[in-house]
Amino acid sequence: MALKLPKPPVPREEDFTSRLRGPELASRVGLLLGICFGVTFLTGVWSHLYQDQPSWLTLPTRPDWLYQVTQGLHVIAGTAAVPLLLVKLWSVFPKLFTAVPWRDIRQLAVHAAERGSIAILVAAAIFQLASGLANSAQWYPFSFSFRSTHFAIGWIAIGALVLHIAVKLPKVRDALGRPISSGEVDPSGAGESAGLSRRGLFRTAMVASAVAVLSVAGGTVPWLRKISVFSSHSGDGPAGVPINKSAKAAGVTASATDPAYVLTVANGDRSVSLSREELEQMPQHSAELPIACVEGWSASGTWTGVRMRDLLDLVEVPAGTTVFVESVQESGPFRSSEVRGNYADDPLTLVALRLNGEVLALDHGYPCRLIAPNRPGVLQTKWLGRIEA
Amino acid sequence: MRARIAIGAVGVVLIAVGLYYFLPLGWDNLISSALWLAGGVVAHDFVFAMIVVGLGIWGATLLPRWLAAPLAAGAIVLVTVTIAVIPMLGRFGAKSTDPWLLDRPYGLAWWGFAGIVAVATALGCVLYRRRLSGERPRR
């Protein structure tokens, strides 16, 4: 005889009696969250365009700080979204226990579609924030490819959000038109919340979001560095500029310090090879440009070196030609990068030999590195060995 | 209604674009991503949210109002910000070859942050109790 165990108690939606919850709170937190997700989506797609630039698209080289701002915003908006998402999910948590209309097929189909779309939205939202924050600390506890998966799920997350807005639009509009405390307190005074008020909870969510932003934003906003105690980089590094990948990590220490090192510039069957001393004897130019990392941190420095255009002129590369730069690094996804014609010809695009008045540190790309305006850090190729048209 | 249908259609198209990029990434990538997608929901809905709801019921029913409200506000700030900076707190991405990555004393910073939240919460309790002292006592 089978032993019949009692069913575990499953709460119903109406068992959650907190008057803090309500569409007035959910819609307001949701609005802020929607702005954060909108900003992260747009800046994320923008960043992706730099790394997988379509042949038909010419990205601007100015303003030189543009990528620094958009990628900083990407991480800041993602961080701001964490407290907001947690409060938003709390505000609608009882909906998880909404009764399923099993007996009415039509209602069941509508119910399943709505629940399914929300499941996609919640799963994608948590996934994006968790994977994005892990990436900002270069932590990869997952085996999926971060960049391509984060990009793809970003589209799914924003699509599910837009779909959710379409479904809830009348309810959201009504709720935003009512005071946040609407329905929170009985006219009799009975059942008033014992703890926070709804307005207090909303303000607390905004404060938590602002604190989270301040705690990391110094990674890209220099004057916040002292209070951004949880930023991934303190801002320290050789010549006052942090480093994402050291020469040792890239395995280039021996080849980059080889006395026989030369930089080869090639155009078809024409090529020149220049030692670092020969590069130093060419006309030197300086530019203050940021290193703006895809992980969201950035730092500016004064870079000095030879203009890319001057090097290309040595082998008569026509203006507007796309060139490829290669590192002496033997492997790794960012050992080479494409430099489109407008970047190669820009007077601020340098093969840098010095940073902030000091000889370029080995970890910054000694003997020489690419530095160009408005370009992601991973494409500012270090330890240059070859430039080819 | 037409506007809602149009917005909904845009949402469906955006999801389809995401699937267009997502599905060709290979089985291993799909399985790993699916585990993380589902894992995030399970971790939130069946662990984190349950704990929060339990603590909320406990706080609202057992704590005096002057203590419950500031404590809830302080806990929200402390817990949500802590969750947002878990990768830094654990220094999980730190590498011996990259000394400039995750180079802050994050543990010490967290204790400092928790201390500020605790002081603000205590101050909130005092101020809230004073404000409530003029009202009809509830407990």
Coordinates of N, CA, C and O in Angstrom, one line a residue, chain A residues 205-342:
Chain A
A205 N 14.6 51.9 -3.1 CA 15.1 51.3 -4.3 C 16.0 52.2 -5.1 O 17.1 51.8 -5.6
M206 N 15.6 53.5 -5.2 CA 16.3 54.5 -6.0 C 17.7 54.8 -5.3 O 18.7 54.9 -5.9
V207 N 17.6 54.8 -3.9 CA 18.9 55.1 -3.2 C 19.8 53.9 -3.4 O 21.0 54.1 -3.7
A208 N 19.3 52.7 -3.3 CA 20.2 51.5 -3.5 C 20.8 51.5 -4.9 O 22.0 51.2 -5.0
S209 N 20.0 51.9 -5.8 CA 20.5 51.9 -7.2 C 21.6 53.0 -7.4 O 22.6 52.7 -8.0
A210 N 21.4 54.1 -6.8 CA 22.4 55.2 -6.8 C 23.7 54.8 -6.1 O 24.8 55.1 -6.6
V211 N 23.5 54.1 -4.9 CA 24.7 53.7 -4.2 C 25.5 52.6 -5.0 O 26.7 52.7 -5.1
A212 N 24.7 51.7 -5.6 CA 25.4 50.7 -6.5 C 26.2 51.4 -7.6 O 27.4 51.0 -7.9
V213 N 25.6 52.4 -8.2 CA 26.3 53.1 -9.3 C 27.5 53.8 -8.8 O 28.6 53.7 -9.3
L214 N 27.4 54.6 -7.7 CA 28.5 55.3 -7.1 C 29.7 54.4 -6.7 O 30.8 54.7 -6.8
S215 N 29.3 53.2 -6.3 CA 30.3 52.2 -5.8 C 31.2 51.7 -6.9 O 32.3 51.1 -6.6
V216 N 30.7 51.8 -8.2 CA 31.5 51.2 -9.3 C 31.9 52.3 -10.3 O 32.8 52.1 -11.1
A217 N 31.2 53.4 -10.4 CA 31.3 54.4 -11.5 C 32.7 55.0 -11.6 O 33.1 55.4 -12.7
G218 N 33.5 55.0 -10.5 CA 34.8 55.5 -10.5 C 35.7 54.8 -11.5 O 36.8 55.3 -11.8
G219 N 35.3 53.6 -11.9 CA 36.1 52.9 -12.9 C 36.2 53.7 -14.2 O 37.1 53.5 -15.0
T220 N 35.2 54.6 -14.4 CA 35.3 55.3 -15.7 C 35.1 56.8 -15.4 O 35.4 57.6 -16.4
V221 N 34.7 57.2 -14.2 CA 34.6 58.7 -13.9 C 35.7 59.0 -12.9 O 35.6 58.6 -11.7
P222 N 36.8 59.6 -13.3 CA 38.0 59.7 -12.4 C 37.7 60.3 -11.1 O 38.2 59.9 -10.0
W223 N 36.8 61.4 -11.0 CA 36.6 62.1 -9.7 C 35.8 61.3 -8.8 O 35.6 61.6 -7.6
L224 N 35.3 60.1 -9.2 CA 34.6 59.2 -8.3 C 35.4 58.1 -7.8 O 35.0 57.2 -7.0
R225 N 36.7 58.1 -8.2 CA 37.5 56.9 -7.9 C 37.6 56.6 -6.4 O 37.6 55.5 -6.0
K226 N 37.7 57.7 -5.6 CA 37.9 57.5 -4.1 C 36.7 56.9 -3.5 O 36.8 56.1 -2.5
I227 N 35.5 57.2 -4.0 CA 34.3 56.6 -3.3 C 33.8 55.3 -4.0 O 33.0 54.6 -3.5
S228 N 34.3 55.1 -5.2 CA 33.9 53.9 -5.9 C 34.7 52.7 -5.4 O 35.6 52.1 -6.1
V229 N 34.4 52.3 -4.2 CA 35.2 51.3 -3.5 C 35.1 49.9 -4.1 O 35.8 49.0 -3.8
F230 N 34.0 49.7 -5.0 CA 33.9 48.3 -5.6 C 34.2 48.3 -7.1 O 33.8 47.4 -7.8
S231 N 34.9 49.4 -7.6 CA 35.2 49.3 -9.0 C 36.3 48.3 -9.3 O 37.1 48.0 -8.4
S232 N 36.3 47.8 -10.5 CA 37.2 46.7 -10.8 C 38.7 47.1 -10.9 O 39.6 46.3 -10.7
H233 N 38.9 48.4 -11.1 CA 40.3 48.9 -11.1 C 40.4 50.2 -10.2 O 39.5 51.0 -10.3
S234 N 41.5 50.3 -9.5 CA 41.6 51.4 -8.6 C 42.0 52.7 -9.4 O 41.9 53.8 -9.0
G235 N 42.6 52.4 -10.6 CA 43.1 53.5 -11.5 C 44.6 53.5 -11.4 O 45.2 54.3 -12.2
D236 N 45.2 52.7 -10.6 CA 46.7 52.6 -10.6 C 47.2 51.8 -11.7 O 46.5 50.9 -12.2
G237 N 48.4 52.0 -12.1 CA 49.1 51.3 -13.1 C 50.3 52.0 -13.6 O 50.5 53.2 -13.2
P238 N 51.1 51.4 -14.4 CA 52.3 52.1 -14.9 C 51.9 53.4 -15.6 O 51.0 53.5 -16.4
A239 N 52.6 54.5 -15.3 CA 52.4 55.8 -15.8 C 51.0 56.3 -15.5 O 50.4 57.1 -16.2
G240 N 50.4 55.7 -14.4 CA 49.1 56.2 -13.9 C 47.9 55.7 -14.7 O 46.8 56.2 -14.6
V241 N 48.1 54.7 -15.6 CA 47.0 54.2 -16.4 C 46.9 52.6 -16.1 O 47.9 51.9 -16.2
P242 N 45.7 52.1 -15.7 CA 45.6 50.7 -15.5 C 45.8 49.8 -16.7 O 45.8 50.3 -17.8
I243 N 45.9 48.6 -16.4 CA 46.2 47.6 -17.5 C 45.2 46.4 -17.4 O 44.9 46.0 -16.3
N244 N 44.7 46.0 -18.5 CA 43.8 44.9 -18.5 C 44.5 43.5 -18.7 O 44.2 42.5 -18.1
K245 N 45.5 43.5 -19.6 CA 46.2 42.3 -19.8 C 47.7 42.6 -19.8 O 48.2 43.4 -20.6
S246 N 48.4 41.9 -18.9 CA 49.9 42.2 -18.8 C 50.6 41.4 -19.9 O 50.1 40.5 -20.5
A247 N 51.9 41.8 -20.1 CA 52.8 41.1 -21.1 C 52.9 39.7 -20.7 O 52.9 38.8 -21.6
K248 N 53.0 39.4 -19.4 CA 53.2 38.1 -18.9 C 52.0 37.2 -19.3 O 52.1 36.1 -19.7
A249 N 50.8 37.8 -19.0 CA 49.5 37.1 -19.3 C 49.4 36.8 -20.8 O 48.9 35.8 -21.2
A250 N 49.9 37.8 -21.6 CA 49.8 37.6 -23.1 C 50.9 36.7 -23.6 O 50.9 36.3 -24.8
G251 N 51.9 36.4 -22.8 CA 53.1 35.6 -23.2 C 54.0 36.3 -24.2 O 54.5 35.6 -25.1
V252 N 54.2 37.6 -24.1 CA 55.0 38.3 -25.1 C 56.3 38.9 -24.5 O 57.0 39.6 -25.2
T253 N 56.6 38.6 -23.2 CA 57.7 39.3 -22.6 C 59.0 39.1 -23.4 O 59.7 40.1 -23.7
A254 N 59.3 37.9 -23.8 CA 60.5 37.7 -24.6 C 60.5 38.4 -25.9 O 61.5 39.1 -26.3
S255 N 59.5 38.2 -26.7 CA 59.4 38.8 -28.0 C 59.4 40.3 -28.0 O 60.0 40.9 -28.9
A256 N 58.7 40.9 -27.0 CA 58.6 42.3 -27.0 C 59.9 43.0 -26.5 O 60.1 44.2 -26.8
T257 N 60.7 42.3 -25.8 CA 62.0 42.8 -25.3 C 63.2 42.3 -26.1 O 64.3 42.6 -25.8
D258 N 62.9 41.6 -27.2 CA 64.0 41.1 -28.0 C 64.8 42.3 -28.7 O 64.1 43.1 -29.3
P259 N 66.1 42.3 -28.5 CA 66.9 43.5 -29.1 C 66.7 43.5 -30.6 O 66.9 44.6 -31.2
A260 N 66.3 42.4 -31.2 CA 66.2 42.4 -32.7 C 64.8 42.8 -33.2 O 64.4 42.7 -34.3
Y261 N 64.0 43.3 -32.2 CA 62.6 43.7 -32.5 C 62.5 44.7 -33.6 O 63.3 45.7 -33.6
V262 N 61.6 44.5 -34.6 CA 61.3 45.6 -35.6 C 59.8 45.6 -35.8 O 59.1 44.6 -35.7
L263 N 59.3 46.8 -36.2 CA 57.9 46.9 -36.6 C 57.9 46.9 -38.1 O 58.6 47.7 -38.8
T264 N 57.2 46.0 -38.7 CA 57.1 45.9 -40.2 C 55.9 46.6 -40.7 O 54.8 46.3 -40.2
V265 N 56.0 47.5 -41.7 CA 54.9 48.1 -42.3 C 54.9 47.7 -43.8 O 55.9 47.8 -44.5
A266 N 53.8 47.1 -44.2 CA 53.8 46.4 -45.5 C 52.6 46.9 -46.4 O 51.5 47.1 -45.8
N267 N 52.9 47.0 -47.7 CA 51.8 47.3 -48.6 C 52.1 46.5 -49.9 O 52.9 46.9 -50.7
G268 N 51.5 45.4 -50.0 CA 51.8 44.5 -51.2 C 53.2 44.0 -51.1 O 53.7 43.5 -50.0
D269 N 54.0 44.3 -52.1 CA 55.4 43.8 -52.1 C 56.3 44.9 -51.6 O 57.5 44.7 -51.5
R270 N 55.8 46.0 -51.1 CA 56.6 47.0 -50.5 C 56.6 46.9 -49.0 O 55.5 46.7 -48.4
S271 N 57.7 46.9 -48.3 CA 57.6 46.9 -46.9 C 58.9 47.6 -46.3 O 59.9 47.7 -46.9
V272 N 58.7 48.1 -45.1 CA 59.8 48.7 -44.3 C 59.8 48.1 -42.9 O 58.7 47.8 -42.4
S273 N 61.0 47.9 -42.4 CA 61.1 47.4 -41.0 C 61.8 48.5 -40.2 O 62.9 48.9 -40.6
L274 N 61.2 48.8 -39.0 CA 61.7 49.9 -38.2 C 62.0 49.4 -36.8 O 61.1 48.8 -36.2
S275 N 63.2 49.7 -36.3 CA 63.4 49.4 -34.9 C 62.8 50.5 -34.0 O 62.3 51.5 -34.6
R276 N 62.7 50.2 -32.7 CA 62.1 51.3 -31.9 C 62.9 52.6 -32.0 O 62.3 53.7 -32.0
E277 N 64.2 52.5 -32.1 CA 65.0 53.7 -32.2 C 64.7 54.5 -33.5 O 64.6 55.7 -33.5
E278 N 64.4 53.7 -34.5 CA 64.1 54.4 -35.8 C 62.7 55.0 -35.7 O 62.4 56.1 -36.3
L279 N 61.8 54.4 -35.0 CA 60.5 55.0 -34.8 C 60.6 56.2 -34.0 O 59.9 57.2 -34.2
E280 N 61.5 56.2 -33.0 CA 61.7 57.4 -32.1 C 62.3 58.6 -32.9 O 62.1 59.8 -32.6
Q281 N 63.0 58.3 -34.0 CA 63.6 59.4 -34.8 C 62.6 60.0 -35.8 O 62.9 61.0 -36.4
M282 N 61.4 59.4 -36.0 CA 60.4 59.9 -36.9 C 59.7 61.1 -36.1 O 59.8 61.2 -34.9
P283 N 59.0 61.9 -36.9 CA 58.3 63.0 -36.2 C 57.3 62.5 -35.1 O 56.5 61.6 -35.4
Q284 N 57.4 63.1 -33.9 CA 56.6 62.6 -32.8 C 55.4 63.5 -32.6 O 55.5 64.7 -32.7
H285 N 54.3 62.9 -32.2 CA 53.1 63.7 -32.0 C 52.4 63.2 -30.7 O 52.6 62.0 -30.3
S286 N 51.7 64.1 -30.0 CA 51.1 63.7 -28.7 C 49.6 63.9 -28.8 O 49.1 64.8 -29.5
A287 N 48.9 63.0 -28.1 CA 47.4 63.1 -28.1 C 46.9 62.6 -26.7 O 47.4 61.6 -26.2
E288 N 46.0 63.3 -26.2 CA 45.4 62.9 -24.9 C 44.1 62.0 -25.3 O 43.1 62.6 -25.8
L289 N 44.2 60.7 -25.0 CA 43.2 59.8 -25.5 C 42.9 58.8 -24.3 O 43.8 58.4 -23.6
P290 N 41.6 58.4 -24.3 CA 41.3 57.4 -23.2 C 41.5 56.0 -23.8 O 41.4 55.7 -24.9
I291 N 41.9 55.1 -22.8 CA 41.8 53.7 -23.0 C 40.4 53.3 -22.4 O 40.2 53.5 -21.2
A292 N 39.5 52.9 -23.3 CA 38.1 52.6 -22.8 C 37.8 51.1 -23.0 O 37.7 50.7 -24.1
C293 N 37.8 50.4 -21.9 CA 37.7 49.0 -22.0 C 36.2 48.5 -22.1 O 35.3 49.2 -21.6
V294 N 36.0 47.4 -22.8 CA 34.6 46.9 -22.9 C 34.0 46.5 -21.6 O 32.8 46.5 -21.4
E295 N 34.9 46.3 -20.6 CA 34.4 45.9 -19.2 C 33.9 47.2 -18.5 O 33.4 47.1 -17.4
G296 N 34.0 48.3 -19.1 CA 33.4 49.5 -18.6 C 34.4 50.5 -17.9 O 34.0 51.7 -17.7
W297 N 35.6 50.1 -17.6 CA 36.5 51.0 -17.0 C 37.2 51.8 -18.1 O 37.4 51.3 -19.2
S298 N 37.7 53.0 -17.7 CA 38.5 53.7 -18.7 C 39.5 54.7 -18.0 O 39.3 55.0 -16.8
A299 N 40.5 55.1 -18.7 CA 41.5 56.0 -18.1 C 42.1 56.8 -19.3 O 42.4 56.2 -20.3
S300 N 42.3 58.1 -19.0 CA 42.9 58.9 -20.1 C 44.4 59.1 -19.8 O 44.9 59.0 -18.7
G301 N 45.2 59.3 -20.9 CA 46.6 59.5 -20.8 C 47.1 60.3 -22.0 O 46.4 60.4 -23.0
T302 N 48.3 60.9 -21.9 CA 48.9 61.6 -23.0 C 49.8 60.6 -23.7 O 50.8 60.2 -23.1
W303 N 49.5 60.2 -24.9 CA 50.3 59.3 -25.6 C 51.1 60.0 -26.6 O 50.7 61.0 -27.3
T304 N 52.4 59.6 -26.8 CA 53.3 60.2 -27.8 C 53.8 59.1 -28.7 O 54.2 58.0 -28.2
G305 N 53.9 59.4 -29.9 CA 54.5 58.4 -30.9 C 54.3 58.9 -32.3 O 54.2 60.1 -32.6
V306 N 54.4 58.0 -33.2 CA 54.3 58.3 -34.7 C 52.9 58.2 -35.2 O 52.2 57.3 -34.8
R307 N 52.5 59.1 -36.0 CA 51.2 59.0 -36.6 C 51.1 57.8 -37.5 O 52.0 57.5 -38.3
M308 N 50.0 57.1 -37.4 CA 49.8 55.9 -38.3 C 49.9 56.3 -39.7 O 50.6 55.6 -40.6
R309 N 49.4 57.5 -40.1 CA 49.4 57.9 -41.5 C 50.9 58.1 -42.0 O 51.2 57.8 -43.1
D310 N 51.7 58.6 -41.1 CA 53.1 58.8 -41.5 C 53.8 57.5 -41.8 O 54.6 57.4 -42.7
L311 N 53.5 56.5 -41.0 CA 54.0 55.1 -41.3 C 53.5 54.6 -42.6 O 54.3 54.0 -43.4
L312 N 52.2 54.8 -42.8 CA 51.6 54.2 -44.1 C 52.2 54.9 -45.3 O 52.3 54.3 -46.3
D313 N 52.5 56.2 -45.1 CA 53.1 56.9 -46.3 C 54.5 56.4 -46.7 O 54.9 56.5 -47.8
L314 N 55.1 55.7 -45.7 CA 56.5 55.1 -46.0 C 56.4 54.1 -47.1 O 57.3 53.8 -47.9
V315 N 55.2 53.4 -47.2 CA 55.0 52.3 -48.2 C 53.9 52.7 -49.1 O 53.3 51.8 -49.8
E316 N 53.6 54.0 -49.2 CA 52.6 54.6 -50.1 C 51.2 53.9 -50.1 O 50.7 53.5 -51.1
V317 N 50.7 53.8 -48.9 CA 49.3 53.3 -48.8 C 48.4 54.5 -49.1 O 48.5 55.5 -48.4
P318 N 47.5 54.3 -50.0 CA 46.6 55.4 -50.4 C 45.7 55.8 -49.2 O 45.4 54.9 -48.3
A319 N 45.3 57.1 -49.1 CA 44.4 57.5 -48.1 C 43.1 56.8 -48.1 O 42.7 56.4 -49.2
G320 N 42.6 56.5 -47.0 CA 41.3 55.8 -46.9 C 41.4 54.3 -46.9 O 40.3 53.6 -46.9
T321 N 42.6 53.8 -46.9 CA 42.7 52.3 -47.0 C 42.6 51.7 -45.6 O 43.2 52.2 -44.6
T322 N 41.9 50.6 -45.6 CA 41.8 49.8 -44.3 C 43.1 49.1 -44.1 O 43.6 48.4 -45.1
V323 N 43.6 49.1 -42.9 CA 44.9 48.4 -42.6 C 44.6 47.4 -41.5 O 43.6 47.5 -40.7
F324 N 45.5 46.4 -41.3 CA 45.4 45.5 -40.3 C 46.7 45.6 -39.4 O 47.8 45.7 -39.9
V325 N 46.5 45.6 -38.1 CA 47.6 45.7 -37.2 C 47.7 44.3 -36.4 O 46.7 43.8 -36.1
E326 N 48.9 43.8 -36.3 CA 49.2 42.5 -35.6 C 50.1 42.7 -34.5 O 51.1 43.4 -34.6
S327 N 49.9 42.0 -33.4 CA 50.7 42.0 -32.3 C 51.8 40.9 -32.4 O 51.6 40.0 -33.2
V328 N 52.9 41.0 -31.6 CA 53.8 39.9 -31.6 C 53.3 38.8 -30.7 O 53.9 37.7 -30.7
Q329 N 52.2 39.0 -30.1 CA 51.5 38.0 -29.3 C 51.1 36.9 -30.3 O 50.6 37.1 -31.3
E330 N 51.4 35.6 -29.9 CA 51.2 34.5 -30.8 C 49.8 34.0 -30.9 O 49.3 33.4 -31.9
S331 N 49.0 34.1 -29.8 CA 47.6 33.7 -29.8 C 46.8 34.6 -29.0 O 47.3 35.4 -28.2
G332 N 45.5 34.4 -29.1 CA 44.6 35.3 -28.3 C 43.6 36.0 -29.3 O 44.0 36.3 -30.4
P333 N 42.4 36.2 -28.9 CA 41.4 36.8 -29.8 C 41.7 38.2 -30.2 O 41.2 38.6 -31.2
F334 N 42.5 38.9 -29.4 CA 42.7 40.3 -29.8 C 44.1 40.6 -30.2 O 44.6 41.7 -30.0
R335 N 44.8 39.6 -30.8 CA 46.2 39.8 -31.1 C 46.3 40.6 -32.4 O 47.4 41.1 -32.8
S336 N 45.2 40.8 -33.1 CA 45.2 41.7 -34.3 C 43.9 42.5 -34.4 O 42.9 42.1 -33.8
S337 N 43.9 43.5 -35.1 CA 42.6 44.3 -35.3 C 42.7 45.0 -36.6 O 43.7 45.3 -37.2
E338 N 41.5 45.3 -37.1 CA 41.3 46.1 -38.3 C 41.2 47.6 -38.0 O 40.6 48.0 -37.1
V339 N 41.9 48.4 -38.8 CA 41.8 49.8 -38.6 C 41.3 50.4 -39.9 O 42.0 50.4 -41.0
R340 N 40.1 50.8 -39.9 CA 39.4 51.4 -41.1 C 40.2 52.7 -41.5 O 40.8 53.3 -40.7
G341 N 39.9 53.0 -42.8 CA 40.6 54.1 -43.4 C 40.5 55.4 -42.7 O 41.5 56.1 -42.5
N342 N 39.3 55.7 -42.2 CA 39.1 57.0 -41.5 C 39.9 57.0 -40.2 O 40.4 58.1 -39.8

